[in-house]
PDB file of C-alpha atoms in Angstrom:
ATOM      1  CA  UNK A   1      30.725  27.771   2.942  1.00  0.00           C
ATOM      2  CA  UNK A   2      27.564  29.279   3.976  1.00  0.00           C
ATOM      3  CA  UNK A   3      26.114  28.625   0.721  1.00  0.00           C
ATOM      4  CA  UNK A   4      26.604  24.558   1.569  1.00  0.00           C
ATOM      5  CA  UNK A   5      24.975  24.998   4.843  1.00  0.00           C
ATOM      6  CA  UNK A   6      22.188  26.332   3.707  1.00  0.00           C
ATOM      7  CA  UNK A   7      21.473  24.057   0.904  1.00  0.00           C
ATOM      8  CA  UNK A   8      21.908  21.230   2.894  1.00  0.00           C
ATOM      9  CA  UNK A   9      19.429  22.491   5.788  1.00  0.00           C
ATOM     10  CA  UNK A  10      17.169  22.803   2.849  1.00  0.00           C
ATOM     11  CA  UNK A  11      17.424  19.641   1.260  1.00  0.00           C
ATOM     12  CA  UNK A  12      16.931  18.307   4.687  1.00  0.00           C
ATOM     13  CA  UNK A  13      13.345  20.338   5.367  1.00  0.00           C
ATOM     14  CA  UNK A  14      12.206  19.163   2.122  1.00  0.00           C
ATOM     15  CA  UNK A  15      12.849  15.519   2.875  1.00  0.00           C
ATOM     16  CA  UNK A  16      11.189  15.869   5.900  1.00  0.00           C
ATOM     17  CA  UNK A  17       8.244  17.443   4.375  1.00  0.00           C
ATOM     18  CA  UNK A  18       8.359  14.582   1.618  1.00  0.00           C
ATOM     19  CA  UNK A  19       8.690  12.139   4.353  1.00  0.00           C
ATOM     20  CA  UNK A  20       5.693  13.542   6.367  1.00  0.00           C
ATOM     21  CA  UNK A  21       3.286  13.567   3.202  1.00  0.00           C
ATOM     22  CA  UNK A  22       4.197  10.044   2.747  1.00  0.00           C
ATOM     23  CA  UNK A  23       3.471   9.121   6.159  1.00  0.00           C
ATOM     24  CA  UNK A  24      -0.251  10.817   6.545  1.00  0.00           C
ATOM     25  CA  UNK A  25      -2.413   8.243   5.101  1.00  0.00           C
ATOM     26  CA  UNK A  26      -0.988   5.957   7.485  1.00  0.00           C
ATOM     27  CA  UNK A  27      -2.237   8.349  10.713  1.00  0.00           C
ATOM     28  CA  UNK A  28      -5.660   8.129  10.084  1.00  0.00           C
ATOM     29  CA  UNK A  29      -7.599   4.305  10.492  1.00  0.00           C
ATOM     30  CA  UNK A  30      -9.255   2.557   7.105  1.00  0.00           C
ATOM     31  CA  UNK A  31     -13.466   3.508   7.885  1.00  0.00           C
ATOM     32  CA  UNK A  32     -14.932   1.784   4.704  1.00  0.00           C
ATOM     33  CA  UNK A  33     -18.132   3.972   3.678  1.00  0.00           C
ATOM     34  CA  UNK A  34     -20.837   4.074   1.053  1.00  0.00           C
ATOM     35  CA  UNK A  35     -21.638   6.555  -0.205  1.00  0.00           C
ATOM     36  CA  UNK A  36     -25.302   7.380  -1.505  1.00  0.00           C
ATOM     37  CA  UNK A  37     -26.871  10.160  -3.562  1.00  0.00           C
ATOM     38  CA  UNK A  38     -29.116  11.015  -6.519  1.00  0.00           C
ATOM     39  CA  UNK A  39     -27.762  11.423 -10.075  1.00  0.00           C
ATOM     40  CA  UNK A  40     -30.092  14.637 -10.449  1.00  0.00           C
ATOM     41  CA  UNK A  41     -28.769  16.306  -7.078  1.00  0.00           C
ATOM     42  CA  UNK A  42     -32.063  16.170  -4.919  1.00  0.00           C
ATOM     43  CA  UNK A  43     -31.893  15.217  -1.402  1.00  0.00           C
ATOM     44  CA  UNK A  44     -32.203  11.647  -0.974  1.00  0.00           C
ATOM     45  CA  UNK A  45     -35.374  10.676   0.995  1.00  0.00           C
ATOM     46  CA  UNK A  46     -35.171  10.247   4.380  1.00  0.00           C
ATOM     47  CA  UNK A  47     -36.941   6.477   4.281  1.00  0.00           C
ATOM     48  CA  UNK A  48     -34.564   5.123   2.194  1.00  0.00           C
ATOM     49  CA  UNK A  49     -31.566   4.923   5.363  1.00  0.00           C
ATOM     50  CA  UNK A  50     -33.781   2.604   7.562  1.00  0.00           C
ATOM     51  CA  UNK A  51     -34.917   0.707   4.273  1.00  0.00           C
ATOM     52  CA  UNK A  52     -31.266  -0.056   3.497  1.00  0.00           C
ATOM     53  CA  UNK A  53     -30.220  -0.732   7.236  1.00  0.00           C
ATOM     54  CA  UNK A  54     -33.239  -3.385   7.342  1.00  0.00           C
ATOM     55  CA  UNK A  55     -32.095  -5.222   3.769  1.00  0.00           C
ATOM     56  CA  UNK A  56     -28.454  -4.970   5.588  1.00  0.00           C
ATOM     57  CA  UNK A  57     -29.073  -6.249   8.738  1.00  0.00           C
ATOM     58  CA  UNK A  58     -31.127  -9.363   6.962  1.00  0.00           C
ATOM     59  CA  UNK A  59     -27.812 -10.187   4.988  1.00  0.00           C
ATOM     60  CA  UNK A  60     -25.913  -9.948   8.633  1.00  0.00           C
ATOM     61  CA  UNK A  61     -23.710  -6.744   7.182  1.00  0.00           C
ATOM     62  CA  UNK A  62     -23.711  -4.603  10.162  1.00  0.00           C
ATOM     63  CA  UNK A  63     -23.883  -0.421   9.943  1.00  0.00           C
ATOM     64  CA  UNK A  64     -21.600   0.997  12.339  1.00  0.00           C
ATOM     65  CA  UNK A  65     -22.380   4.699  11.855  1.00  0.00           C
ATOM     66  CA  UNK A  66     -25.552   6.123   9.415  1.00  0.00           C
ATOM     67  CA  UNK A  67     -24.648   9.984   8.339  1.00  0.00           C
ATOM     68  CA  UNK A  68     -26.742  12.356   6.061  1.00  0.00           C
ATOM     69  CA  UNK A  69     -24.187  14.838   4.504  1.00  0.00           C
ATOM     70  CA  UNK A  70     -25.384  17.469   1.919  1.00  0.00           C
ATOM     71  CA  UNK A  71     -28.479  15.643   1.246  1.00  0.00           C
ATOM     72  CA  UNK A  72     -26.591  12.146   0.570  1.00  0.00           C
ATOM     73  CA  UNK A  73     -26.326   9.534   2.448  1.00  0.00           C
ATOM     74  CA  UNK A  74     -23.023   7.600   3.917  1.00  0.00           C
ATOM     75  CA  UNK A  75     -23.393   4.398   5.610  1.00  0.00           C
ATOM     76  CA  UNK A  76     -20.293   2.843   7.417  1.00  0.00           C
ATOM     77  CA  UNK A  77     -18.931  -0.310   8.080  1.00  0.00           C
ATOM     78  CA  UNK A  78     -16.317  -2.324   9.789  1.00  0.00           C
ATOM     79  CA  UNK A  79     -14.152  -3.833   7.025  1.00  0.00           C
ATOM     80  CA  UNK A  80     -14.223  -3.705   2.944  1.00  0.00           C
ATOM     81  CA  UNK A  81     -15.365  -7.017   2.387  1.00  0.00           C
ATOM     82  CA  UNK A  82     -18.865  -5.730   4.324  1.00  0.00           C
ATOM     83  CA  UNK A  83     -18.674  -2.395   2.145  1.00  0.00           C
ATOM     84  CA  UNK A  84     -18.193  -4.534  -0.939  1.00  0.00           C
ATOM     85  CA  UNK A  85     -21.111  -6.699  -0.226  1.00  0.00           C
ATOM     86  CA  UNK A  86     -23.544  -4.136   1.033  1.00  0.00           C
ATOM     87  CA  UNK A  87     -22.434  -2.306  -2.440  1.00  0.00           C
ATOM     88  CA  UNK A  88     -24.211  -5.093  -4.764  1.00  0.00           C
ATOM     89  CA  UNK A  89     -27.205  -6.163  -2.209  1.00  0.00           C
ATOM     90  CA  UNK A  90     -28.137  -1.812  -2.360  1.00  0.00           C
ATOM     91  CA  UNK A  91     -27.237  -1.833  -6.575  1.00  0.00           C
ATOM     92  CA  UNK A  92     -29.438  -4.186  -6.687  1.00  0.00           C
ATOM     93  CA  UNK A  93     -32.540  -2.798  -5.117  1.00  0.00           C
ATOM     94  CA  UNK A  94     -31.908   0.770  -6.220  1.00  0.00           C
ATOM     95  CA  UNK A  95     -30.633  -0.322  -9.770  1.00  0.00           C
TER      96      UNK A  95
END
C-alpha cells in the first residue's frame, strides 16, 4: 500500500514540474531585440549605435532600450514587426 502512495505522490511532483516548465515562457513579456556583433569577435564601435538609432528614427522605428553587452550591441523594440523592419533597413547598410 505504501508502495502506491508513494508512486502516486511522485507522479504527481513530476507533473507539476512538467506543468511548471511548460508554463515559464509564458511569465516573462515578448521584448523583441537585435542583436549586433562582428563576425571576427572585435568590439563593435561605439559610433555605429547612434548611426543606427538616426537611420531608425528616419524610418519612424522607434528604440526603446540601446544595450552594449560583451562588446555587441542589442537594440530593442516594441513589437516584431518593428524588429523585422529595422532587421533589413541595418542589413542593408552594414551588408
Amino acid at each position: 500500500m505504501k508502495k502506491h502512495v508513494l508512486l502516486k505522490n511522485t507522479g504527481l511532483f513530476l507533473l507539476a514540474c512538467i506543468g511548471l516548465l511548460y508554463a515559464l515562457p509564458n511569465l516573462y513579456s515578448e521584448e523583441p531585440v537585435l542583436q549586433i556583433t562582428s563576425p571576427t569577435h572585435q568590439p563593435v564601435p561605439t559610433t555605429l549605435a547612434p548611426e543606427l538609432v538616426s537611420l531608425l528614427s528616419k524610418a519612424h522605428l522607434p528604440v526603446t532600450k540601446i544595450e552594449h553587452p560583451n562588446h555587441g550591441l542589442e537594440l530593442h523594440f516594441s513589437s516584431t514587426d518593428q524588429q523585422l523592419f529595422a532587421f533589413d533597413l541595418i542589413k542593408e547598410k552594414l551588408g
